[in-house]
């Protein structure tokens, strides 16, 4: 048996980057994956095709996670196709960067809407189903599993990115509060906080040797992360191997949160 055999798994924003890697790693462990996307249907179809080429199972569903009606429609489609859901990975996210005084309300609302409200809306629909169905002991010791994609910026302030840092700080306490509320129902909820991972969201930070050298000053482990680093952690968190892990953030960041500026004595 693979670690996630036949687990119905929704990965939001999995047409690209970290979400795509999480979807592929989950499928390689036997999960049936729903590849959600907002605009990139080609990216989503490519991920589905790659999973199928490896012998896995996946479908793509379009939905903007910041819109309540679209989230509800996505879950209705999942229930129609698979009957239930076992794992939700709240991964969809974006940046709209500006210094505080230049930040428009639209930039603020868009980032909070996708990165934070989107996680609330998807979690609410998943939890309704987890509670309805309960634990099926032959499949898993939990009644459902949610992984929230946070960021090192749930704890590291980030000048020029107030909307993004606020959204990830919000994800931290959304995750912990949901985990506290739902632990008695055997619903497991945790976060992954990636450091700097090479994806389209942050190309400027690593696509030239000078930019990468600058970035590496912040990473004690000495390399920029790749999406598979997050995929592997997500598989473990979704599996029963991590049964007793509840309401915590796993930092997958090459040591970025270790205050590297103090490495030489401060
Ligand atoms: N890369 C990093 O270094 C890093 C570090 C820390 C945390 N993270 C977090 O990791 C997550 C994934 O980021 P990434 O680096 O993989 O970025 P990415 O390559 O830009 O991928 C973002 C994904 O989110 C989807 N998305 C955007 N808006 C959406 C919406 N309204 N509804 C549904 N899906 C939407 C995109 O789909 P469409 O293209 O179809 O819109 C895409 O699949 C984000 O939550 C991000 O904050 C990334």
Coordinates of N, CA and C in Angstrom, one line a residue, residues 39-261:
X39 N -6.7 30.6 -13.5 CA -6.6 31.0 -14.9 C -5.9 30.1 -15.8
X40 N -4.9 29.3 -15.2 CA -4.0 28.6 -16.1 C -4.5 27.2 -16.4
X41 N -5.5 27.1 -17.3 CA -6.0 25.8 -17.6 C -4.9 24.9 -18.3
X42 N -4.0 25.5 -19.1 CA -3.0 24.7 -19.7 C -2.1 24.1 -18.7
X43 N -1.7 24.9 -17.7 CA -0.8 24.4 -16.6 C -1.4 23.3 -15.9
X44 N -2.7 23.5 -15.5 CA -3.5 22.4 -14.8 C -3.5 21.1 -15.6
X45 N -3.9 21.3 -16.9 CA -4.0 20.1 -17.7 C -2.6 19.4 -17.9
X46 N -1.6 20.2 -17.9 CA -0.2 19.6 -18.0 C 0.1 18.7 -16.7
X47 N -0.3 19.3 -15.6 CA -0.1 18.5 -14.3 C -0.9 17.2 -14.3
X48 N -2.1 17.3 -14.7 CA -3.0 16.1 -14.8 C -2.4 15.1 -15.7
X49 N -1.9 15.6 -16.9 CA -1.3 14.7 -17.9 C -0.1 14.0 -17.3
X50 N 0.8 14.7 -16.6 CA 2.0 14.2 -16.0 C 1.6 13.1 -15.0
X51 N 0.6 13.4 -14.2 CA 0.2 12.4 -13.2 C -0.3 11.1 -13.8
X52 N -1.1 11.3 -14.8 CA -1.7 10.1 -15.5 C -0.6 9.3 -16.2
X53 N 0.4 10.0 -16.8 CA 1.5 9.4 -17.5 C 2.3 8.5 -16.5
X54 N 2.3 8.9 -15.3 CA 3.0 8.1 -14.2 C 2.1 7.0 -13.6
X55 N 0.9 6.8 -14.2 CA 0.0 5.8 -13.7 C -0.9 6.3 -12.6
X56 N -0.9 7.6 -12.3 CA -1.8 8.1 -11.2 C -3.1 8.6 -11.7
X57 N -3.9 9.2 -10.8 CA -5.3 9.6 -11.2 C -5.4 11.1 -10.8
X58 N -6.0 11.9 -11.7 CA -6.1 13.3 -11.4 C -7.2 13.9 -12.3
X59 N -7.9 15.0 -11.8 CA -8.7 15.8 -12.7 C -8.5 17.3 -12.3
X60 N -8.8 18.1 -13.3 CA -8.6 19.6 -13.1 C -9.9 20.2 -12.9
X61 N -10.0 21.2 -11.9 CA -11.2 22.0 -11.7 C -10.8 23.4 -11.5
X62 N -11.5 24.3 -12.3 CA -11.3 25.7 -12.2 C -12.1 26.3 -11.1
X63 N -11.6 27.2 -10.3 CA -12.3 27.9 -9.3 C -11.4 29.0 -8.7
X64 N -11.9 30.2 -8.5 CA -11.2 31.2 -7.8 C -11.5 31.0 -6.3
X65 N -10.5 30.7 -5.5 CA -10.7 30.3 -4.1 C -11.2 31.5 -3.3
X66 N -11.1 32.7 -3.8 CA -11.5 33.8 -3.0 C -13.0 34.1 -3.2
X67 N -13.7 33.3 -4.0 CA -15.1 33.5 -4.3 C -16.0 32.4 -3.8
X68 N -16.8 32.7 -2.8 CA -17.6 31.7 -2.1 C -18.4 30.7 -3.1
X69 N -19.1 31.3 -4.1 CA -19.9 30.5 -5.0 C -19.0 29.5 -5.8
X70 N -17.8 30.0 -6.2 CA -16.9 29.1 -7.0 C -16.3 28.0 -6.1
X71 N -16.0 28.3 -4.9 CA -15.5 27.3 -4.0 C -16.6 26.2 -3.7
X72 N -17.8 26.7 -3.5 CA -18.9 25.7 -3.2 C -19.2 24.8 -4.5
X73 N -19.1 25.5 -5.6 CA -19.3 24.7 -6.9 C -18.2 23.7 -7.1
X74 N -16.9 24.1 -6.8 CA -15.8 23.1 -6.9 C -16.0 21.9 -6.0
X75 N -16.4 22.2 -4.7 CA -16.6 21.0 -3.8 C -17.8 20.1 -4.3
X76 N -18.8 20.8 -4.9 CA -20.0 20.0 -5.4 C -19.5 19.1 -6.6
X77 N -18.6 19.6 -7.4 CA -18.0 18.8 -8.5 C -17.2 17.7 -8.0
X78 N -16.4 18.0 -6.9 CA -15.6 16.9 -6.3 C -16.5 15.8 -5.7
X79 N -17.6 16.2 -5.1 CA -18.4 15.2 -4.4 C -19.2 14.4 -5.5
X80 N -19.5 15.1 -6.6 CA -20.2 14.3 -7.7 C -19.2 13.3 -8.3
X81 N -18.0 13.7 -8.5 CA -17.0 12.8 -9.2 C -16.5 11.7 -8.2
X82 N -16.1 12.1 -7.0 CA -15.4 11.1 -6.1 C -16.3 10.7 -4.9
X83 N -17.4 11.5 -4.6 CA -18.2 11.1 -3.4 C -17.8 11.8 -2.1
X84 N -16.6 12.1 -2.0 CA -16.1 12.7 -0.7 C -14.7 13.4 -0.9
X85 N -14.1 13.8 0.2 CA -12.8 14.4 0.1 C -12.0 13.9 1.4
X86 N -10.8 13.6 1.3 CA -10.0 13.2 2.4 C -8.9 14.2 2.9
X87 N -8.3 14.9 1.9 CA -7.2 15.8 2.2 C -7.4 17.1 1.4
X88 N -7.2 18.2 2.1 CA -7.3 19.5 1.4 C -5.9 20.2 1.6
X89 N -5.3 20.6 0.5 CA -4.1 21.4 0.7 C -4.4 22.8 0.2
X90 N -4.5 23.8 1.1 CA -4.8 25.2 0.9 C -3.5 25.9 0.4
X91 N -3.3 25.7 -0.9 CA -2.0 26.2 -1.4 C -2.1 27.5 -2.2
X92 N -3.2 27.8 -2.9 CA -3.4 28.9 -3.8 C -2.9 30.2 -3.1
X93 N -2.1 31.0 -3.8 CA -1.6 32.2 -3.2 C -1.0 33.1 -4.3
X94 N -0.9 34.4 -3.9 CA -0.3 35.3 -4.9 C 0.3 36.5 -4.1
X95 N 1.1 37.3 -4.8 CA 1.7 38.5 -4.2 C 1.3 39.7 -5.1
X96 N 1.0 40.8 -4.4 CA 0.8 42.1 -5.1 C 1.5 43.1 -4.3
X97 N 2.8 43.3 -4.7 CA 3.7 44.0 -3.8 C 3.7 45.5 -4.0
X98 N 3.8 46.3 -2.9 CA 3.9 47.7 -3.0 C 4.3 48.2 -1.6
X99 N 5.0 49.3 -1.5 CA 5.3 50.0 -0.2 C 3.9 50.4 0.3
X100 N 3.9 50.5 1.7 CA 2.6 50.8 2.3 C 1.8 51.9 1.7
X101 N 2.5 53.1 1.6 CA 1.8 54.3 1.1 C 1.3 54.2 -0.3
X102 N 1.9 53.3 -1.1 CA 1.5 53.1 -2.5 C 0.6 52.0 -2.7
X103 N 0.3 51.2 -1.6 CA -0.5 50.0 -1.8 C -2.0 50.4 -2.0
X104 N -2.6 49.9 -3.0 CA -4.0 50.2 -3.2 C -4.9 49.2 -2.4
X105 N -6.1 49.6 -2.2 CA -7.0 48.8 -1.5 C -7.3 47.5 -2.3
X106 N -7.2 47.6 -3.6 CA -7.4 46.5 -4.4 C -6.3 45.4 -4.2
X107 N -5.0 45.9 -4.2 CA -3.9 45.0 -3.9 C -4.0 44.4 -2.6
X108 N -4.4 45.1 -1.6 CA -4.6 44.6 -0.2 C -5.7 43.5 -0.3
X109 N -6.9 43.9 -0.8 CA -8.0 42.9 -0.8 C -7.8 41.7 -1.6
X110 N -7.0 41.8 -2.7 CA -6.8 40.6 -3.6 C -5.9 39.6 -2.8
X111 N -4.9 40.1 -2.2 CA -4.0 39.2 -1.5 C -4.7 38.5 -0.3
X112 N -5.4 39.4 0.5 CA -6.1 38.8 1.7 C -7.2 37.8 1.2
X113 N -7.8 38.2 0.1 CA -8.9 37.4 -0.5 C -8.5 36.0 -0.9
X114 N -7.4 35.9 -1.6 CA -6.9 34.6 -2.1 C -6.2 33.9 -1.0
X115 N -5.2 34.6 -0.4 CA -4.3 33.8 0.6 C -4.9 33.5 1.9
X116 N -5.9 34.3 2.4 CA -6.5 34.0 3.7 C -7.9 33.6 3.6
X117 N -8.8 34.5 2.9 CA -10.2 34.1 2.8 C -10.4 32.8 2.0
X118 N -9.5 32.6 1.0 CA -9.6 31.4 0.2 C -9.3 30.2 1.1
X119 N -8.4 30.3 2.0 CA -8.1 29.1 2.9 C -9.3 28.9 3.9
X120 N -10.0 30.0 4.3 CA -11.2 29.8 5.2 C -12.3 29.1 4.4
X121 N -12.6 29.6 3.2 CA -13.7 29.1 2.4 C -13.5 27.6 2.0
X122 N -12.3 27.2 1.6 CA -12.1 25.8 1.3 C -12.1 24.9 2.5
X123 N -11.5 25.4 3.6 CA -11.5 24.6 4.8 C -12.9 24.4 5.3
X124 N -13.7 25.4 5.3 CA -15.1 25.3 5.8 C -15.8 24.2 5.0
X125 N -15.7 24.2 3.7 CA -16.4 23.1 2.9 C -15.8 21.7 3.2
X126 N -14.5 21.6 3.3 CA -13.9 20.3 3.5 C -14.3 19.8 4.9
X127 N -14.3 20.7 5.9 CA -14.6 20.3 7.3 C -16.1 19.8 7.4
X128 N -17.0 20.5 6.7 CA -18.4 20.0 6.7 C -18.5 18.5 6.3
X129 N -17.7 18.2 5.2 CA -17.7 16.8 4.7 C -17.0 15.9 5.7
X130 N -15.8 16.3 6.3 CA -15.1 15.5 7.2 C -16.0 15.1 8.4
X131 N -16.8 16.1 8.9 CA -17.6 15.9 10.0 C -18.8 14.9 9.7
X132 N -19.3 15.1 8.5 CA -20.4 14.3 8.1 C -20.0 12.8 8.0
X133 N -18.8 12.6 7.4 CA -18.3 11.2 7.2 C -17.7 10.6 8.4
X134 N -16.9 11.3 9.1 CA -16.2 10.8 10.2 C -15.0 9.9 9.8
X135 N -14.4 9.2 10.8 CA -13.3 8.4 10.6 C -13.7 7.1 9.9
X136 N -12.9 6.7 8.9 CA -13.1 5.3 8.3 C -11.8 4.6 8.7
X137 N -11.8 3.8 9.7 CA -10.5 3.3 10.3 C -9.7 2.5 9.2
X138 N -10.3 1.8 8.3 CA -9.6 1.0 7.3 C -8.7 1.9 6.4
X139 N -9.1 3.2 6.3 CA -8.4 4.1 5.4 C -7.4 5.0 6.1
X140 N -7.8 5.6 7.3 CA -6.9 6.5 8.0 C -7.4 6.7 9.4
X141 N -6.5 7.1 10.3 CA -6.9 7.3 11.7 C -7.5 8.7 11.8
X142 N -7.5 9.5 10.8 CA -8.1 10.8 10.9 C -9.4 10.9 10.1
X143 N -10.3 11.8 10.4 CA -11.5 12.0 9.7 C -11.3 13.0 8.5
X144 N -10.1 13.5 8.4 CA -9.8 14.4 7.3 C -8.5 15.2 7.7
X145 N -7.9 15.7 6.7 CA -6.6 16.3 6.9 C -6.5 17.6 6.1
X146 N -6.1 18.7 6.7 CA -5.9 20.0 6.0 C -4.5 20.5 6.2
X147 N -3.9 20.8 5.1 CA -2.5 21.4 5.1 C -2.6 22.8 4.6
X148 N -2.3 23.8 5.4 CA -2.3 25.2 5.0 C -0.9 25.6 4.5
X149 N -0.8 26.2 3.3 CA 0.5 26.6 2.8 C 0.7 28.1 3.3
X150 N 1.5 28.2 4.3 CA 1.8 29.5 4.9 C 3.1 30.0 4.2
X151 N 4.0 30.5 5.0 CA 5.3 31.1 4.5 C 6.1 31.4 5.8
X152 N 7.4 31.5 5.5 CA 8.3 32.0 6.6 C 7.8 33.4 7.1
X153 N 7.0 34.1 6.2 CA 6.5 35.4 6.5 C 5.2 35.3 7.4
X154 N 4.9 34.1 8.0 CA 4.0 34.1 9.1 C 4.7 34.6 10.4
X155 N 6.0 34.6 10.4 CA 6.7 35.1 11.5 C 7.8 36.2 11.2
X156 N 8.3 36.2 9.9 CA 9.3 37.2 9.5 C 8.5 38.4 8.9
X157 N 8.6 39.6 9.5 CA 8.0 40.8 8.9 C 8.7 41.0 7.5
X158 N 7.9 41.6 6.6 CA 8.4 41.8 5.2 C 8.0 43.1 4.7
X159 N 9.0 44.1 4.7 CA 8.7 45.4 4.2 C 8.4 45.4 2.8
X160 N 7.5 46.2 2.3 CA 7.1 46.2 0.9 C 6.1 45.1 0.6
X161 N 5.7 44.3 1.5 CA 4.8 43.2 1.3 C 3.8 43.1 2.5
X162 N 3.3 44.2 3.0 CA 2.4 44.1 4.2 C 1.2 43.3 4.0
X163 N 0.6 43.3 2.8 CA -0.6 42.5 2.5 C -0.2 41.0 2.6
X164 N 0.9 40.6 2.0 CA 1.3 39.2 2.0 C 1.6 38.7 3.4
X165 N 2.4 39.5 4.1 CA 2.8 39.1 5.5 C 1.6 39.0 6.4
X166 N 0.7 40.0 6.2 CA -0.6 39.9 7.0 C -1.4 38.7 6.7
X167 N -1.4 38.3 5.4 CA -2.2 37.2 5.0 C -1.6 35.9 5.6
X168 N -0.3 35.8 5.6 CA 0.3 34.6 6.2 C 0.3 34.5 7.7
X169 N 0.4 35.7 8.3 CA 0.2 35.7 9.8 C -1.2 35.3 10.1
X170 N -2.2 35.7 9.3 CA -3.6 35.3 9.5 C -3.7 33.8 9.3
X171 N -3.1 33.3 8.3 CA -3.1 31.8 8.1 C -2.7 31.1 9.3
X172 N -1.6 31.6 10.0 CA -1.1 30.9 11.1 C -2.2 30.7 12.2
X173 N -2.9 31.8 12.5 CA -3.9 31.7 13.6 C -5.2 31.1 13.1
X174 N -5.5 31.2 11.8 CA -6.6 30.5 11.3 C -6.4 29.0 11.4
X175 N -5.2 28.5 11.0 CA -4.8 27.1 11.1 C -4.9 26.6 12.6
X176 N -4.2 27.4 13.5 CA -4.2 26.9 14.9 C -5.6 26.9 15.5
X177 N -6.4 27.9 15.2 CA -7.8 27.9 15.8 C -8.6 26.8 15.2
X178 N -8.5 26.5 13.9 CA -9.3 25.4 13.4 C -8.8 24.1 14.0
X179 N -7.5 24.0 14.1 CA -6.9 22.7 14.7 C -7.4 22.5 16.1
X180 N -7.4 23.5 16.9 CA -7.9 23.4 18.3 C -9.4 23.0 18.3
X181 N -10.2 23.7 17.4 CA -11.6 23.4 17.4 C -12.0 22.0 16.9
X182 N -11.2 21.5 16.0 CA -11.6 20.3 15.3 C -10.8 19.0 15.7
X183 N -9.8 19.2 16.6 CA -9.1 18.0 17.0 C -10.0 16.9 17.6
X184 N -11.0 17.3 18.4 CA -11.9 16.3 19.0 C -12.6 15.5 17.9
X185 N -12.8 16.1 16.7 CA -13.4 15.3 15.6 C -12.4 14.5 14.9
X186 N -11.1 14.5 15.4 CA -10.1 13.7 14.7 C -9.8 14.3 13.3
X187 N -10.0 15.6 13.1 CA -9.6 16.3 11.9 C -8.3 17.0 12.1
X188 N -7.3 16.6 11.3 CA -5.9 17.1 11.5 C -5.7 18.3 10.6
X189 N -5.1 19.3 11.2 CA -4.8 20.6 10.5 C -3.5 21.1 10.9
X190 N -2.6 21.4 9.9 CA -1.3 21.9 10.1 C -0.9 22.8 9.0
X191 N 0.2 23.5 9.1 CA 0.7 24.3 8.0 C 2.1 23.9 7.6
X192 N 2.5 24.2 6.4 CA 3.9 24.2 5.9 C 4.3 25.6 5.7
X193 N 5.4 26.0 6.2 CA 5.9 27.4 5.9 C 7.2 27.3 5.0
X194 N 7.0 27.4 3.7 CA 8.2 27.4 2.9 C 9.1 28.6 3.1
X195 N 10.4 28.4 2.9 CA 11.3 29.6 2.8 C 11.3 30.0 1.3
X196 N 12.5 30.2 0.7 CA 12.5 30.7 -0.7 C 12.6 29.4 -1.6
X197 N 11.5 29.2 -2.3 CA 11.4 28.1 -3.2 C 11.4 28.6 -4.7
X198 N 12.1 28.0 -5.6 CA 12.2 28.4 -6.9 C 10.8 28.2 -7.7
X199 N 10.0 29.2 -7.8 CA 8.7 29.1 -8.6 C 8.5 30.4 -9.3
X200 N 7.4 30.5 -10.1 CA 7.2 31.8 -10.8 C 6.8 32.9 -9.9
X201 N 6.4 32.7 -8.6 CA 6.0 33.8 -7.7 C 7.1 34.7 -7.4
X202 N 8.4 34.2 -7.4 CA 9.5 34.9 -6.9 C 10.7 34.9 -7.9
X203 N 10.5 34.8 -9.2 CA 11.6 34.6 -10.2 C 12.7 35.6 -10.0
X204 N 12.3 36.9 -9.8 CA 13.3 37.9 -9.6 C 14.3 37.7 -8.5
X205 N 13.9 36.9 -7.5 CA 14.8 36.6 -6.4 C 15.9 35.6 -6.7
X206 N 15.8 34.9 -7.8 CA 16.8 33.8 -8.0 C 17.2 33.6 -9.5
X207 N 16.7 34.4 -10.4 CA 16.9 34.0 -11.8 C 18.2 34.6 -12.4
X208 N 19.0 35.4 -11.6 CA 20.3 35.8 -12.1 C 21.3 35.3 -11.0
X209 N 22.6 35.1 -11.3 CA 23.5 34.7 -10.3 C 23.6 35.7 -9.2
X210 N 23.6 37.0 -9.5 CA 23.7 38.0 -8.5 C 22.5 38.0 -7.5
X211 N 21.3 37.8 -8.1 CA 20.1 37.7 -7.2 C 20.1 36.5 -6.3
X212 N 20.6 35.3 -6.9 CA 20.6 34.1 -6.1 C 21.7 34.2 -5.0
X213 N 22.8 34.8 -5.3 CA 23.9 35.0 -4.3 C 23.4 35.8 -3.2
X214 N 22.6 36.9 -3.5 CA 22.0 37.7 -2.4 C 21.0 36.9 -1.6
X215 N 20.2 36.1 -2.3 CA 19.2 35.3 -1.6 C 19.9 34.3 -0.6
X216 N 21.0 33.7 -1.1 CA 21.6 32.7 -0.3 C 22.2 33.2 1.0
X217 N 22.4 34.5 1.1 CA 22.8 35.1 2.4 C 21.8 34.9 3.5
X218 N 20.5 34.6 3.0 CA 19.4 34.4 4.0 C 19.2 33.0 4.3
X219 N 19.9 32.0 3.7 CA 19.6 30.6 3.8 C 20.8 29.8 4.3
X220 N 20.9 29.6 5.6 CA 22.1 28.9 6.1 C 22.4 27.6 5.4
X221 N 21.4 26.8 4.9 CA 21.7 25.5 4.3 C 22.4 25.7 3.0
X222 N 22.4 26.9 2.4 CA 23.2 27.1 1.2 C 22.7 26.7 -0.1
X223 N 21.4 26.5 -0.2 CA 20.7 26.3 -1.5 C 19.3 26.9 -1.5
X224 N 18.8 27.3 -2.6 CA 17.4 27.8 -2.7 C 16.6 26.5 -2.8
X225 N 15.4 26.5 -2.2 CA 14.5 25.4 -2.2 C 13.9 25.1 -3.5
X226 N 13.5 23.9 -3.7 CA 12.7 23.5 -4.9 C 11.3 23.0 -4.5
X227 N 10.4 23.0 -5.4 CA 9.0 22.7 -5.1 C 8.9 21.3 -4.4
X228 N 9.7 20.3 -4.9 CA 9.6 19.0 -4.4 C 10.0 18.9 -2.9
X229 N 10.8 19.9 -2.4 CA 11.1 19.9 -0.9 C 9.8 20.1 -0.2
X230 N 8.9 20.8 -0.7 CA 7.6 21.1 -0.1 C 6.6 19.9 -0.3
X231 N 6.7 19.3 -1.5 CA 5.9 18.1 -1.8 C 6.1 17.0 -0.9
X232 N 7.4 16.7 -0.6 CA 7.7 15.6 0.3 C 7.2 15.8 1.7
X233 N 7.3 17.1 2.2 CA 6.8 17.4 3.6 C 5.2 17.3 3.6
X234 N 4.6 17.7 2.5 CA 3.1 17.6 2.4 C 2.6 16.2 2.4
X235 N 3.3 15.3 1.7 CA 2.9 13.8 1.8 C 3.0 13.3 3.2
X236 N 4.1 13.6 3.9 CA 4.2 13.1 5.3 C 3.1 13.7 6.2
X237 N 2.8 15.0 6.0 CA 1.8 15.6 6.9 C 0.4 15.1 6.6
X238 N 0.2 14.7 5.3 CA -1.2 14.1 4.9 C -1.3 12.7 5.3
X239 N -0.2 12.0 5.6 CA -0.2 10.6 5.9 C -0.4 10.3 7.4
X240 N -0.7 9.1 7.7 CA -0.9 8.7 9.1 C 0.4 8.6 9.8
X241 N 1.6 8.7 9.1 CA 2.9 8.7 9.8 C 3.0 9.9 10.7
X242 N 2.2 11.0 10.4 CA 2.3 12.2 11.3 C 1.0 12.3 12.1
X243 N 0.4 11.2 12.5 CA -0.9 11.2 13.1 C -1.0 12.2 14.3
X244 N 0.1 12.2 15.1 CA 0.0 13.0 16.4 C 0.4 14.5 16.2
X245 N 0.6 14.9 15.0 CA 1.0 16.3 14.7 C -0.3 17.1 14.5
X246 N -0.5 18.1 15.3 CA -1.8 18.8 15.2 C -1.5 20.3 15.5
X247 N -1.9 21.2 14.6 CA -1.9 22.6 14.9 C -0.5 23.2 14.9
X248 N 0.4 22.7 14.1 CA 1.7 23.2 14.1 C 2.1 23.6 12.7
X249 N 3.2 24.4 12.6 CA 3.7 24.8 11.4 C 5.1 24.1 11.2
X250 N 5.2 23.4 10.1 CA 6.5 22.8 9.7 C 7.2 23.8 8.8
X251 N 8.4 24.3 9.3 CA 9.2 25.2 8.5 C 10.1 24.4 7.6
X252 N 9.9 24.6 6.2 CA 10.8 23.9 5.3 C 11.5 25.0 4.5
X253 N 12.6 25.5 5.1 CA 13.2 26.8 4.7 C 14.7 26.8 4.7
X254 N 15.4 25.7 4.8 CA 16.8 25.7 4.8 C 17.4 26.5 5.9
X255 N 16.6 26.8 7.0 CA 17.1 27.5 8.1 C 16.9 29.0 8.0
X256 N 16.1 29.5 7.1 CA 15.9 30.9 6.9 C 15.3 31.6 8.2
X257 N 14.6 30.8 9.0 CA 14.0 31.4 10.2 C 15.0 31.3 11.4
X258 N 16.3 31.0 11.2 CA 17.2 30.8 12.3 C 18.0 32.1 12.5
X259 N 17.5 33.3 12.0 CA 18.2 34.6 12.2 C 19.7 34.5 11.7
X260 N 19.8 34.2 10.3 CA 21.2 34.0 9.8 C 22.1 35.1 10.1
X261 N 21.6 36.3 10.3 CA 22.4 37.5 10.5 C 23.2 37.3 11.8

